[in-house]
mmCIF file of N, CA, C and O in Angstrom:
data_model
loop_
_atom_site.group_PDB
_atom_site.id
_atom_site.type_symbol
_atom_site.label_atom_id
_atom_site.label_comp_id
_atom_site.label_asym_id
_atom_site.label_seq_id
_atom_site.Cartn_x
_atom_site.Cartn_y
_atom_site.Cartn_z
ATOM 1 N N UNK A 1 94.773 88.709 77.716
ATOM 2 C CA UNK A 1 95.118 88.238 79.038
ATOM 3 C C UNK A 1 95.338 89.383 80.011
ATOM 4 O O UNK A 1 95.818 89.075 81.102
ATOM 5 N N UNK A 2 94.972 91.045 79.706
ATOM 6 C CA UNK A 2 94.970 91.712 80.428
ATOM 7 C C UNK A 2 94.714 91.360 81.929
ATOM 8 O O UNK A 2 93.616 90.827 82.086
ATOM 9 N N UNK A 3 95.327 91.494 82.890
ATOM 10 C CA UNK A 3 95.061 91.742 84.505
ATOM 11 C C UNK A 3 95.089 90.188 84.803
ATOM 12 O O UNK A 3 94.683 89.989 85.948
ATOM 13 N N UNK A 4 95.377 89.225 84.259
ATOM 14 C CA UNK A 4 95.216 87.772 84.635
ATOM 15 C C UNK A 4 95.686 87.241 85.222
ATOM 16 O O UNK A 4 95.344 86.217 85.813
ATOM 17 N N UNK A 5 97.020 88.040 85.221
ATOM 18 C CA UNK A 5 98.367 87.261 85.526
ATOM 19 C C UNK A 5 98.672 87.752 87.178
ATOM 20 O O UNK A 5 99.212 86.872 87.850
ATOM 21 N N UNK A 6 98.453 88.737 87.718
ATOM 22 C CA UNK A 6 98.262 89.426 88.854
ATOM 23 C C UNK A 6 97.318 88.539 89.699
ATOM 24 O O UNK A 6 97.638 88.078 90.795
ATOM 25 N N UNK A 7 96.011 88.322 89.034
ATOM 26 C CA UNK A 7 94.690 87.774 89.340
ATOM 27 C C UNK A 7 95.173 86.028 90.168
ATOM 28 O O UNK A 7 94.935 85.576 91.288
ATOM 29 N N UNK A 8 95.878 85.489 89.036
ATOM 30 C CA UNK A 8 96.128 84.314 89.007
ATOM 31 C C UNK A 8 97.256 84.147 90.445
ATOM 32 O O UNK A 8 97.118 83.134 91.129
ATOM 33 N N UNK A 9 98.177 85.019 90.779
ATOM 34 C CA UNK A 9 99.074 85.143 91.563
ATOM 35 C C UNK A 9 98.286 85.226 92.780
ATOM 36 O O UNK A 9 98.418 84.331 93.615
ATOM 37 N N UNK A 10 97.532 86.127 92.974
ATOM 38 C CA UNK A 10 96.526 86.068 94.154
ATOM 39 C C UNK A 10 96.003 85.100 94.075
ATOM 40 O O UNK A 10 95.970 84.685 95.234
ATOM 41 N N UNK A 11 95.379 84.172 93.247
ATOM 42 C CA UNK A 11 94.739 82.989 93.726
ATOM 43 C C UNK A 11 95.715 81.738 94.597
ATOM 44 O O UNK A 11 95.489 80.882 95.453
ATOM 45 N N UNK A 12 96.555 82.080 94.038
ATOM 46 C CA UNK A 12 97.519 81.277 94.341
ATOM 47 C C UNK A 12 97.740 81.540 96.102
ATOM 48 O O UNK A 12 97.544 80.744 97.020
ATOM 49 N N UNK A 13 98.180 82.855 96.143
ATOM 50 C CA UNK A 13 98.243 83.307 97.740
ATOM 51 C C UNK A 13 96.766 82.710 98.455
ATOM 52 O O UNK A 13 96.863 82.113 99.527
ATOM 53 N N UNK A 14 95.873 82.831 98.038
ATOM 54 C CA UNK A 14 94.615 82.063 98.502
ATOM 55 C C UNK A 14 94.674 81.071 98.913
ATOM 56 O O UNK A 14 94.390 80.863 100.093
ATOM 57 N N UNK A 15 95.069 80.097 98.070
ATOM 58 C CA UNK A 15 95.128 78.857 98.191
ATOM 59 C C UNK A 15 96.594 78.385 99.034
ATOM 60 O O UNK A 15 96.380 77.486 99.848
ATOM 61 N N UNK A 16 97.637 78.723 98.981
ATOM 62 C CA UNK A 16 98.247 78.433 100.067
ATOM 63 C C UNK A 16 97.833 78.831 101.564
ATOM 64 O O UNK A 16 98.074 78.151 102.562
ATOM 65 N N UNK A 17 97.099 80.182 101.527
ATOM 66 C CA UNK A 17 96.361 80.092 102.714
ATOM 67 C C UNK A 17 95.823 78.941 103.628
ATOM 68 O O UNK A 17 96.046 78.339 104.678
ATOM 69 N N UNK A 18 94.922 79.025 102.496
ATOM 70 C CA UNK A 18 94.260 77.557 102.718
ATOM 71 C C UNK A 18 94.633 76.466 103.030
ATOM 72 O O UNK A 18 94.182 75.621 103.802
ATOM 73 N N UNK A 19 95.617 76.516 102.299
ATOM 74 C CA UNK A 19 96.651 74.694 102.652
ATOM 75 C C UNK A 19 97.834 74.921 103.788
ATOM 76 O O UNK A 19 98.702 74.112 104.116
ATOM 77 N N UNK A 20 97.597 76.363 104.331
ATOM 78 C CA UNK A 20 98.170 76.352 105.187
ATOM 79 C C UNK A 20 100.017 76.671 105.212
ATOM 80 O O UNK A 20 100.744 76.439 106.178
ATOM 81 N N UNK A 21 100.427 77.212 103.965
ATOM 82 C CA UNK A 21 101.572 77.415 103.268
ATOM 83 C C UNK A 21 101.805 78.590 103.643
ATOM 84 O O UNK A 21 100.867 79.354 103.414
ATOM 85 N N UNK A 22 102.984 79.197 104.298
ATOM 86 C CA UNK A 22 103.090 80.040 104.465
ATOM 87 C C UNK A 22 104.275 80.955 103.525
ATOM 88 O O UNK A 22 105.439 80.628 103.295
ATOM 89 N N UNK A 23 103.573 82.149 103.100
ATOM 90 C CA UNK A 23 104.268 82.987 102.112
ATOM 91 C C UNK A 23 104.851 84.313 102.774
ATOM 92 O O UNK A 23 104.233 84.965 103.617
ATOM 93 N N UNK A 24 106.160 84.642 102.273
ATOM 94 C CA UNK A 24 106.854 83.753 101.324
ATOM 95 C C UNK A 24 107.621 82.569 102.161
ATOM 96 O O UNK A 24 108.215 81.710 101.509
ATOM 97 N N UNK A 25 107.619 82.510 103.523
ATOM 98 C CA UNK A 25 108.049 81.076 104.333
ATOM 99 C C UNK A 25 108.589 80.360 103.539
ATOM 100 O O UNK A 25 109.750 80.538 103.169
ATOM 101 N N UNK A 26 107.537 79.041 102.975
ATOM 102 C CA UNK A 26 107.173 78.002 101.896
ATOM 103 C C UNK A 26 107.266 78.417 100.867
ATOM 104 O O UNK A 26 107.649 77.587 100.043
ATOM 105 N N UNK A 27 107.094 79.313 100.529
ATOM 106 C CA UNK A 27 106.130 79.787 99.308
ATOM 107 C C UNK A 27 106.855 81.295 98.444
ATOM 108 O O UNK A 27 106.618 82.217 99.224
ATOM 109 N N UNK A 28 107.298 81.637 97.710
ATOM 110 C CA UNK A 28 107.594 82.807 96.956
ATOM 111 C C UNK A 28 106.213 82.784 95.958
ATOM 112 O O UNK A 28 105.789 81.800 95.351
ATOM 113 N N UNK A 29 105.686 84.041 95.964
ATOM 114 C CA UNK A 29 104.741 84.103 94.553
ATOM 115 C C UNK A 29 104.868 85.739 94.233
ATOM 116 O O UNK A 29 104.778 86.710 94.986
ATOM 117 N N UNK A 30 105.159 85.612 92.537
ATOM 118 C CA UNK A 30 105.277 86.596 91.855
ATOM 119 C C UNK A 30 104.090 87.185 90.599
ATOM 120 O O UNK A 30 104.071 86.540 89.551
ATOM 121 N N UNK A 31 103.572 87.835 90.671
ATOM 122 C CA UNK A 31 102.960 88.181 89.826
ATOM 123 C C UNK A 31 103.186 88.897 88.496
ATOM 124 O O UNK A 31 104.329 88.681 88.095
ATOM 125 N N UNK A 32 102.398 89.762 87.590
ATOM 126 C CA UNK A 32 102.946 90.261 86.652
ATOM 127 C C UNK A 32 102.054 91.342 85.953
ATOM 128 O O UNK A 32 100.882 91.060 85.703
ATOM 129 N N UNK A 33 102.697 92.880 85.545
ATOM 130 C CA UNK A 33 101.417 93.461 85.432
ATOM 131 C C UNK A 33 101.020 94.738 86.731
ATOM 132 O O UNK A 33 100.489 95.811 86.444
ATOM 133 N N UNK A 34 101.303 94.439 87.766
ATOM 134 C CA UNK A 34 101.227 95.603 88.492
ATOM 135 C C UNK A 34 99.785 95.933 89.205
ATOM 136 O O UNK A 34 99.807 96.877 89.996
ATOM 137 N N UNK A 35 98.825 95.415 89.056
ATOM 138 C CA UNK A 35 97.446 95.808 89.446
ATOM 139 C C UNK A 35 96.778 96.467 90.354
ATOM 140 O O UNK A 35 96.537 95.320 90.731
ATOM 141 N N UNK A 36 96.306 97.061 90.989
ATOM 142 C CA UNK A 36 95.636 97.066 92.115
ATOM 143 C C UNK A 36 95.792 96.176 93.243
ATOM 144 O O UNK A 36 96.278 96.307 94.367
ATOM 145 N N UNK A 37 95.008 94.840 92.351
ATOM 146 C CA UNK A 37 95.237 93.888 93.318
ATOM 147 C C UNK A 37 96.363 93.425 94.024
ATOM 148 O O UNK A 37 96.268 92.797 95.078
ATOM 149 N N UNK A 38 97.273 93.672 93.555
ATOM 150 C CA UNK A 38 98.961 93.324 94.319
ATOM 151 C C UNK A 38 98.982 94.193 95.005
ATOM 152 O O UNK A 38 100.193 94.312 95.191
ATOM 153 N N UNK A 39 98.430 95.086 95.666
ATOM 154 C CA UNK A 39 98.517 96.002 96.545
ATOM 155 C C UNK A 39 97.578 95.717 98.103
ATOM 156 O O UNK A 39 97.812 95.956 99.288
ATOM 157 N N UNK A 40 96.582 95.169 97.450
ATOM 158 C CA UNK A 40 95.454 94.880 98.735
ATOM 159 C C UNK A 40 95.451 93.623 99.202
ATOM 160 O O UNK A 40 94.720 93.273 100.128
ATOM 161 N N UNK A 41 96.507 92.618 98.421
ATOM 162 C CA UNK A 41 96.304 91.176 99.305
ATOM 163 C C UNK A 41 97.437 90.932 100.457
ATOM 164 O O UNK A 41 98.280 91.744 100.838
ATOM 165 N N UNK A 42 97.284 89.951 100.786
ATOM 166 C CA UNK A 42 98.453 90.069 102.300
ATOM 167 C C UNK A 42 98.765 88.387 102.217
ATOM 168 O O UNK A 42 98.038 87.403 102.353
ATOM 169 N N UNK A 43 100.326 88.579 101.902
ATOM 170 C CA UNK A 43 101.319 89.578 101.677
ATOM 171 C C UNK A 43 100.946 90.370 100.470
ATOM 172 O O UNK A 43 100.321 89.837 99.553
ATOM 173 N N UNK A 44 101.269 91.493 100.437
ATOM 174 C CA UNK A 44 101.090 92.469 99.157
ATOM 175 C C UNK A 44 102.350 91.409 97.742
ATOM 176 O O UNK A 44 103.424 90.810 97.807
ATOM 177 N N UNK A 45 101.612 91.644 96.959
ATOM 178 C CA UNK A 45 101.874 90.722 96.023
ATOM 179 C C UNK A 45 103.417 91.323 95.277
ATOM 180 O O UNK A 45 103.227 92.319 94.580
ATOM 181 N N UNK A 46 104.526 90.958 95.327
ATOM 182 C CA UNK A 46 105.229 90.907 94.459
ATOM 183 C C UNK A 46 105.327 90.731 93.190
ATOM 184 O O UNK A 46 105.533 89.590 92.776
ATOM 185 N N UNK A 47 105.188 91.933 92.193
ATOM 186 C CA UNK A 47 104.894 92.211 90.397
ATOM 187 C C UNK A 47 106.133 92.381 89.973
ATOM 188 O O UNK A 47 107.259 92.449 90.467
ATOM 189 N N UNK A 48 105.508 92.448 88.660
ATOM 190 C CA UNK A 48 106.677 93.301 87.085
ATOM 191 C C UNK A 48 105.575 94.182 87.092
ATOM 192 O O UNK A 48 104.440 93.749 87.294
ATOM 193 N N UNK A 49 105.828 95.521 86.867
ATOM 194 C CA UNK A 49 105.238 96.139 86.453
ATOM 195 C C UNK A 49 105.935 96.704 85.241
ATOM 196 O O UNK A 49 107.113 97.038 85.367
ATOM 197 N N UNK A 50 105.131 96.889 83.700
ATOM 198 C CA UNK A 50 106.082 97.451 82.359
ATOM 199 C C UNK A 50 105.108 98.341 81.780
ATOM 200 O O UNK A 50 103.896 98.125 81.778
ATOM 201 N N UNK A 51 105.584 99.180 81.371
ATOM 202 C CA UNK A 51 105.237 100.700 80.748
ATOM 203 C C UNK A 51 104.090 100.556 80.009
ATOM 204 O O UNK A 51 104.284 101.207 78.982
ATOM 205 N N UNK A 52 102.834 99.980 79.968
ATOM 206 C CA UNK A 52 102.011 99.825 79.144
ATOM 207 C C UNK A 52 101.195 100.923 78.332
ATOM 208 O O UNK A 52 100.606 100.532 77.325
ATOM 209 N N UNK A 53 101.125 102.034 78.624
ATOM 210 C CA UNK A 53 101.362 102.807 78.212
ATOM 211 C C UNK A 53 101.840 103.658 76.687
ATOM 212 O O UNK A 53 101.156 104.129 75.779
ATOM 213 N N UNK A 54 103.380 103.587 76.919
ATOM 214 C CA UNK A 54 104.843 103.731 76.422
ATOM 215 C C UNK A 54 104.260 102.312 75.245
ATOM 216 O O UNK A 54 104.103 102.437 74.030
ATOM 217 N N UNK A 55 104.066 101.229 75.941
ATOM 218 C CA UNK A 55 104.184 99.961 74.750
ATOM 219 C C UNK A 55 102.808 100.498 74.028
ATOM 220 O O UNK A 55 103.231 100.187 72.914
ATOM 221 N N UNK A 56 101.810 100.921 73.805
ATOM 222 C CA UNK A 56 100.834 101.012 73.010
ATOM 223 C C UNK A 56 101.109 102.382 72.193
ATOM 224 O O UNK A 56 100.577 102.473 71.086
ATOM 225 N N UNK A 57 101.875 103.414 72.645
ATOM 226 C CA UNK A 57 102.425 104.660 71.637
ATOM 227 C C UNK A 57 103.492 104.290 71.074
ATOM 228 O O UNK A 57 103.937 105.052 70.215
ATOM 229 N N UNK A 58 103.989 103.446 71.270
ATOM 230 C CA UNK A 58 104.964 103.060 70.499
ATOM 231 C C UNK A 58 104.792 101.903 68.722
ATOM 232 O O UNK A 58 105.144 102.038 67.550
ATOM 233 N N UNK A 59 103.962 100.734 69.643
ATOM 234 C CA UNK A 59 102.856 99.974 68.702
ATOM 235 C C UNK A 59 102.464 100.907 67.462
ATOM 236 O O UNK A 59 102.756 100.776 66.273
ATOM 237 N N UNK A 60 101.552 102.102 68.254
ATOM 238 C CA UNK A 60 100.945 102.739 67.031
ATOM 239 C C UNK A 60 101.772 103.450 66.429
ATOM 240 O O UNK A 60 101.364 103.536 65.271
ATOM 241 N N UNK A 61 103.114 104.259 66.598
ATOM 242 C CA UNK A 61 103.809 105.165 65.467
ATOM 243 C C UNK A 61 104.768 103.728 64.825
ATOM 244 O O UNK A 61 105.142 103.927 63.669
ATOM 245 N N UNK A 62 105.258 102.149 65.502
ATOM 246 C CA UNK A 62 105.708 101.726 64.687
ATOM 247 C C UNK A 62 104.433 101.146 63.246
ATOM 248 O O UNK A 62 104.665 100.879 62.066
ATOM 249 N N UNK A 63 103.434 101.138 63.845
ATOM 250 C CA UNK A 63 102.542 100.855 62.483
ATOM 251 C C UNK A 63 102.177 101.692 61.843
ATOM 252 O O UNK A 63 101.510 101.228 60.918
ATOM 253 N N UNK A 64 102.257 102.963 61.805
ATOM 254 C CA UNK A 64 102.492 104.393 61.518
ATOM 255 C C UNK A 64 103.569 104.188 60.153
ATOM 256 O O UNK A 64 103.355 104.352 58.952
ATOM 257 N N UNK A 65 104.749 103.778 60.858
ATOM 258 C CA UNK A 65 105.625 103.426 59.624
ATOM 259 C C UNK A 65 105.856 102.803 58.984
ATOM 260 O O UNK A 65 106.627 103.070 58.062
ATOM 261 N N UNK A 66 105.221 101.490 59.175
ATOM 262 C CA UNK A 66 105.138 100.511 58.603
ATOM 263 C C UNK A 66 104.192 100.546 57.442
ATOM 264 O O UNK A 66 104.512 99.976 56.399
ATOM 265 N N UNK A 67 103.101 101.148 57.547
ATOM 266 C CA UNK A 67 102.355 101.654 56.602
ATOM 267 C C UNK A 67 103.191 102.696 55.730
ATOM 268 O O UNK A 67 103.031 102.648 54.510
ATOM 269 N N UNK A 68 104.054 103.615 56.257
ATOM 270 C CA UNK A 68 104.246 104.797 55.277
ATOM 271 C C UNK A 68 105.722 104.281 54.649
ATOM 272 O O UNK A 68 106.169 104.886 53.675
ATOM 273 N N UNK A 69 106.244 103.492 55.052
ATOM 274 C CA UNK A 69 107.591 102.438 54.911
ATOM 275 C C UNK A 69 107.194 101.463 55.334
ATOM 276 O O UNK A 69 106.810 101.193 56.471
ATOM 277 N N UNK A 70 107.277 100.724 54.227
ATOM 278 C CA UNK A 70 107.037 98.692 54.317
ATOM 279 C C UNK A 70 108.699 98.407 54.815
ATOM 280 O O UNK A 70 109.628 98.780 54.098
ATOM 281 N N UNK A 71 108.901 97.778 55.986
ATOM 282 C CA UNK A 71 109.919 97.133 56.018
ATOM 283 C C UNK A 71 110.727 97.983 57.242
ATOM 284 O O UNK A 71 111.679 97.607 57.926
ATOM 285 N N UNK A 72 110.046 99.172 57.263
ATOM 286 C CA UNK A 72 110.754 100.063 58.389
ATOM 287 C C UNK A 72 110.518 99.277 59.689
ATOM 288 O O UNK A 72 111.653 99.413 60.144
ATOM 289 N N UNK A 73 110.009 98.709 60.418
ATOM 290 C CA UNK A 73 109.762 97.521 61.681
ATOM 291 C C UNK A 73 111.110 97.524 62.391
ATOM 292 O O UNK A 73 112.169 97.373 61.783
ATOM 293 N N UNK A 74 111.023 97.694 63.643
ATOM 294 C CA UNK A 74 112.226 97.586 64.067
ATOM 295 C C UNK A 74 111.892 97.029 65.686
ATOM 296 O O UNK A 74 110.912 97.580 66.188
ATOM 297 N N UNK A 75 112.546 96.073 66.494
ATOM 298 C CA UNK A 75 112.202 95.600 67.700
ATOM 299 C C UNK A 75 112.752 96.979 68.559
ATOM 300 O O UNK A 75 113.651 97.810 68.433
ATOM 301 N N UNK A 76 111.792 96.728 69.378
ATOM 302 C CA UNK A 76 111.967 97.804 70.804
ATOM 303 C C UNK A 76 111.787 97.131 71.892
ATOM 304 O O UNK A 76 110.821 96.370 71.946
ATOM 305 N N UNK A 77 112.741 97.267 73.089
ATOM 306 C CA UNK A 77 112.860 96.942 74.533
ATOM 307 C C UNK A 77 112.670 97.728 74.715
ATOM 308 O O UNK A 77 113.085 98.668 74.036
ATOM 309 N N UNK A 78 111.986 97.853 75.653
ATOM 310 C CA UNK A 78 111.830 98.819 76.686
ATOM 311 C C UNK A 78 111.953 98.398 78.189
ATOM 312 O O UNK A 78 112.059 97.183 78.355
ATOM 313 N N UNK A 79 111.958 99.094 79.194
ATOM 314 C CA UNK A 79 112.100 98.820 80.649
ATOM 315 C C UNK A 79 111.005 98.223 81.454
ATOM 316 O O UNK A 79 109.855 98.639 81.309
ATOM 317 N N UNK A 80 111.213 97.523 82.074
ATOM 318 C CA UNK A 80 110.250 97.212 83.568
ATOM 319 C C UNK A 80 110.908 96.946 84.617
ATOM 320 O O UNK A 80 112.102 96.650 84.654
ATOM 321 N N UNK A 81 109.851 97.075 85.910
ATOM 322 C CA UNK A 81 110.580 97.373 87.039
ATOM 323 C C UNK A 81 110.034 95.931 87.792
ATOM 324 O O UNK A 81 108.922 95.533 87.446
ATOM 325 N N UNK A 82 110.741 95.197 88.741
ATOM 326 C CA UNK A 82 110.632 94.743 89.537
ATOM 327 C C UNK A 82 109.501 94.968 91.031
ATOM 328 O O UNK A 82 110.257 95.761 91.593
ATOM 329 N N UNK A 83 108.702 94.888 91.690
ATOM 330 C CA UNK A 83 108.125 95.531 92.491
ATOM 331 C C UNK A 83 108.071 95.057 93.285
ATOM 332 O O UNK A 83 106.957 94.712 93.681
ATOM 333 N N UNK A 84 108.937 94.817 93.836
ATOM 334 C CA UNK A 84 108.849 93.586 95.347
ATOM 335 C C UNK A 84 108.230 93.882 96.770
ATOM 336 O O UNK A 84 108.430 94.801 97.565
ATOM 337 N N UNK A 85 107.407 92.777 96.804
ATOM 338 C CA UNK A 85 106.202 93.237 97.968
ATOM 339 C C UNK A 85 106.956 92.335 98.985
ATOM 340 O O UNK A 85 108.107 91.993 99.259
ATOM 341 N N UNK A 86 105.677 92.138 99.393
ATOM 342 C CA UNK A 86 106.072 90.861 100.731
ATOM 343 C C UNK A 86 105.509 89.497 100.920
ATOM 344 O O UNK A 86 105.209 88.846 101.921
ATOM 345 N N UNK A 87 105.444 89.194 99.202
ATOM 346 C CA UNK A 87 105.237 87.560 99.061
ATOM 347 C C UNK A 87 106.056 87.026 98.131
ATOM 348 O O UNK A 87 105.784 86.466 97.068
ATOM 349 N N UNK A 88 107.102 87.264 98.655
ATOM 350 C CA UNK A 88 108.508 86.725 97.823
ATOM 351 C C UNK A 88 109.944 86.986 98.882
ATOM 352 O O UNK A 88 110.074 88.005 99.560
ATOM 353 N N UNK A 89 111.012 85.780 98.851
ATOM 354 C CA UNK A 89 111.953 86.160 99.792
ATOM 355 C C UNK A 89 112.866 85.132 99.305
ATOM 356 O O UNK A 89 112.429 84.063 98.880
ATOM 357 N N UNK A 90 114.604 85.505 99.361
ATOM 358 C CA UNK A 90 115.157 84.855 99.176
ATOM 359 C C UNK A 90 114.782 83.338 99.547
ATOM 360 O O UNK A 90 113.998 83.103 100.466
ATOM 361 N N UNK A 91 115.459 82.184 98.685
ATOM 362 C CA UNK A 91 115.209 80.924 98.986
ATOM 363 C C UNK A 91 116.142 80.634 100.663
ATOM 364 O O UNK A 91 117.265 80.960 101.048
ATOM 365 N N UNK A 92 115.001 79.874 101.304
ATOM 366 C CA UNK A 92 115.707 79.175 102.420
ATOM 367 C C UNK A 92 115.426 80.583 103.378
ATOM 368 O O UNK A 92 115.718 80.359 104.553
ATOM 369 N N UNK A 93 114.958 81.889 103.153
ATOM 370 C CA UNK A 93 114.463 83.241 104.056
ATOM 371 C C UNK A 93 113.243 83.258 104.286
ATOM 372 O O UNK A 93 112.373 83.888 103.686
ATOM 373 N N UNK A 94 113.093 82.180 105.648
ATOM 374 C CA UNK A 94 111.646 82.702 106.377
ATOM 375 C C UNK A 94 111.477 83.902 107.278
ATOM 376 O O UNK A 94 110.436 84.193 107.867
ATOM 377 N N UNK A 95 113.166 84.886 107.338
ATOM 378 C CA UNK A 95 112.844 85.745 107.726
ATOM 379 C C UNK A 95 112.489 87.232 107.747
ATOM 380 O O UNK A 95 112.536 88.065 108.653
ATOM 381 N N UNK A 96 112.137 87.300 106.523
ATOM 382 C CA UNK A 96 111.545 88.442 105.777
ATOM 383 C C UNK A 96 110.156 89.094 106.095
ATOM 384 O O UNK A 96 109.105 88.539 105.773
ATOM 385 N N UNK A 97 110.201 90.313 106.751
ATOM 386 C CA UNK A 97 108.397 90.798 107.362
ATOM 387 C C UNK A 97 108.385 90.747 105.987
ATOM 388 O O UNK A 97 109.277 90.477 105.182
ATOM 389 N N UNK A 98 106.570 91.224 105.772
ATOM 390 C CA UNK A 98 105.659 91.067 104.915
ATOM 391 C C UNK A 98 105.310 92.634 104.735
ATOM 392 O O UNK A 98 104.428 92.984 103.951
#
Protein backbone atom coordinates (compact mmCIF):
# COMPACT_ATOMS: atom_id res chain seq x y z
CA UNK A 1 0.00 0.00 0.00
CA UNK A 2 3.03 2.17 -0.41
CA UNK A 3 2.05 6.02 -1.32
CA UNK A 4 -1.83 5.15 -1.29
CA UNK A 5 -2.81 6.59 1.53
CA UNK A 6 -1.52 10.24 0.67
CA UNK A 7 -2.93 9.45 -2.95
CA UNK A 8 -6.31 8.57 -1.56
CA UNK A 9 -6.39 11.87 0.69
CA UNK A 10 -5.91 13.95 -2.39
CA UNK A 11 -8.63 12.34 -4.09
CA UNK A 12 -10.67 13.12 -1.58
CA UNK A 13 -9.60 17.00 -1.67
CA UNK A 14 -10.68 16.55 -5.40
CA UNK A 15 -13.75 15.55 -4.90
CA UNK A 16 -14.88 17.92 -2.35
CA UNK A 17 -13.77 20.40 -4.79
CA UNK A 18 -16.04 19.26 -6.88
CA UNK A 19 -18.99 19.01 -4.61
CA UNK A 20 -18.14 22.17 -3.73
CA UNK A 21 -16.93 21.43 0.07
CA UNK A 22 -14.81 23.58 1.30
CA UNK A 23 -11.49 22.41 3.09
CA UNK A 24 -10.78 22.47 5.81
CA UNK A 25 -14.20 24.87 6.17
CA UNK A 26 -16.50 21.59 5.84
CA UNK A 27 -14.05 19.38 5.51
CA UNK A 28 -10.68 18.30 7.57
CA UNK A 29 -8.60 15.71 5.43
CA UNK A 30 -5.58 13.95 6.66
CA UNK A 31 -3.36 11.92 4.95
CA UNK A 32 -0.57 9.48 5.76
CA UNK A 33 2.95 8.80 4.66
CA UNK A 34 4.29 12.18 3.77
CA UNK A 35 4.57 12.25 -0.13
CA UNK A 36 5.28 14.66 -2.51
CA UNK A 37 1.95 14.88 -3.26
CA UNK A 38 0.85 16.54 0.09
CA UNK A 39 2.93 19.21 -0.82
CA UNK A 40 1.57 20.27 -4.36
CA UNK A 41 -2.22 20.04 -3.76
CA UNK A 42 -4.20 23.07 -2.43
CA UNK A 43 -4.77 23.02 0.49
CA UNK A 44 -1.34 21.35 0.95
CA UNK A 45 -2.33 18.14 2.44
CA UNK A 46 -2.05 17.49 6.08
CA UNK A 47 0.23 13.94 6.78
CA UNK A 48 1.95 11.53 9.34
CA UNK A 49 4.96 11.34 8.17
CA UNK A 50 7.16 8.03 10.02
CA UNK A 51 10.76 7.16 9.67
CA UNK A 52 10.58 4.68 6.92
CA UNK A 53 13.75 4.43 6.58
CA UNK A 54 14.78 3.79 10.42
CA UNK A 55 11.61 1.10 10.10
CA UNK A 56 13.33 -1.04 7.31
CA UNK A 57 17.06 -1.02 9.27
CA UNK A 58 15.57 -1.91 11.97
CA UNK A 59 13.21 -4.88 10.30
CA UNK A 60 16.45 -6.18 8.92
CA UNK A 61 18.94 -6.35 12.14
CA UNK A 62 15.64 -7.53 14.09
CA UNK A 63 15.61 -10.56 11.54
CA UNK A 64 19.27 -10.56 11.81
CA UNK A 65 18.53 -11.86 15.29
CA UNK A 66 16.01 -13.69 15.00
CA UNK A 67 17.84 -15.91 12.82
CA UNK A 68 21.04 -15.91 15.05
CA UNK A 69 18.56 -16.09 18.33
CA UNK A 70 15.14 -17.74 17.85
CA UNK A 71 12.97 -15.88 20.19
CA UNK A 72 15.15 -12.70 20.49
CA UNK A 73 11.98 -10.50 18.66
CA UNK A 74 11.25 -7.67 20.46
CA UNK A 75 8.44 -4.78 19.51
CA UNK A 76 9.83 -1.36 18.57
CA UNK A 77 8.01 2.12 18.50
CA UNK A 78 9.38 4.39 17.01
CA UNK A 79 8.39 8.17 16.30
CA UNK A 80 6.28 10.07 13.76
CA UNK A 81 5.56 13.44 13.23
CA UNK A 82 2.40 15.12 12.61
CA UNK A 83 2.65 17.51 9.47
CA UNK A 84 0.02 19.86 9.43
CA UNK A 85 -0.74 21.61 6.21
CA UNK A 86 -3.70 23.56 5.35
CA UNK A 87 -6.41 20.95 4.88
CA UNK A 88 -7.19 20.33 8.34
CA UNK A 89 -8.51 22.83 11.18
CA UNK A 90 -9.89 22.66 14.40
CA UNK A 91 -13.64 21.48 14.41
CA UNK A 92 -16.22 24.36 14.01
CA UNK A 93 -12.58 26.66 12.50
CA UNK A 94 -13.43 28.04 9.19
CA UNK A 95 -10.92 30.37 10.09
CA UNK A 96 -7.73 28.94 9.37
CA UNK A 97 -5.58 30.30 5.98
CA UNK A 98 -4.49 27.44 3.93
Amino acid sequence: MKDILDDMATGVLWAAAQSGIEVPGRLSVCGFDDMPISRQVWPPLTTVRQPCRLMGQIAAQQLINAIEKPGSGRMVVLPYELCTRGSTAPPGDSSRPG
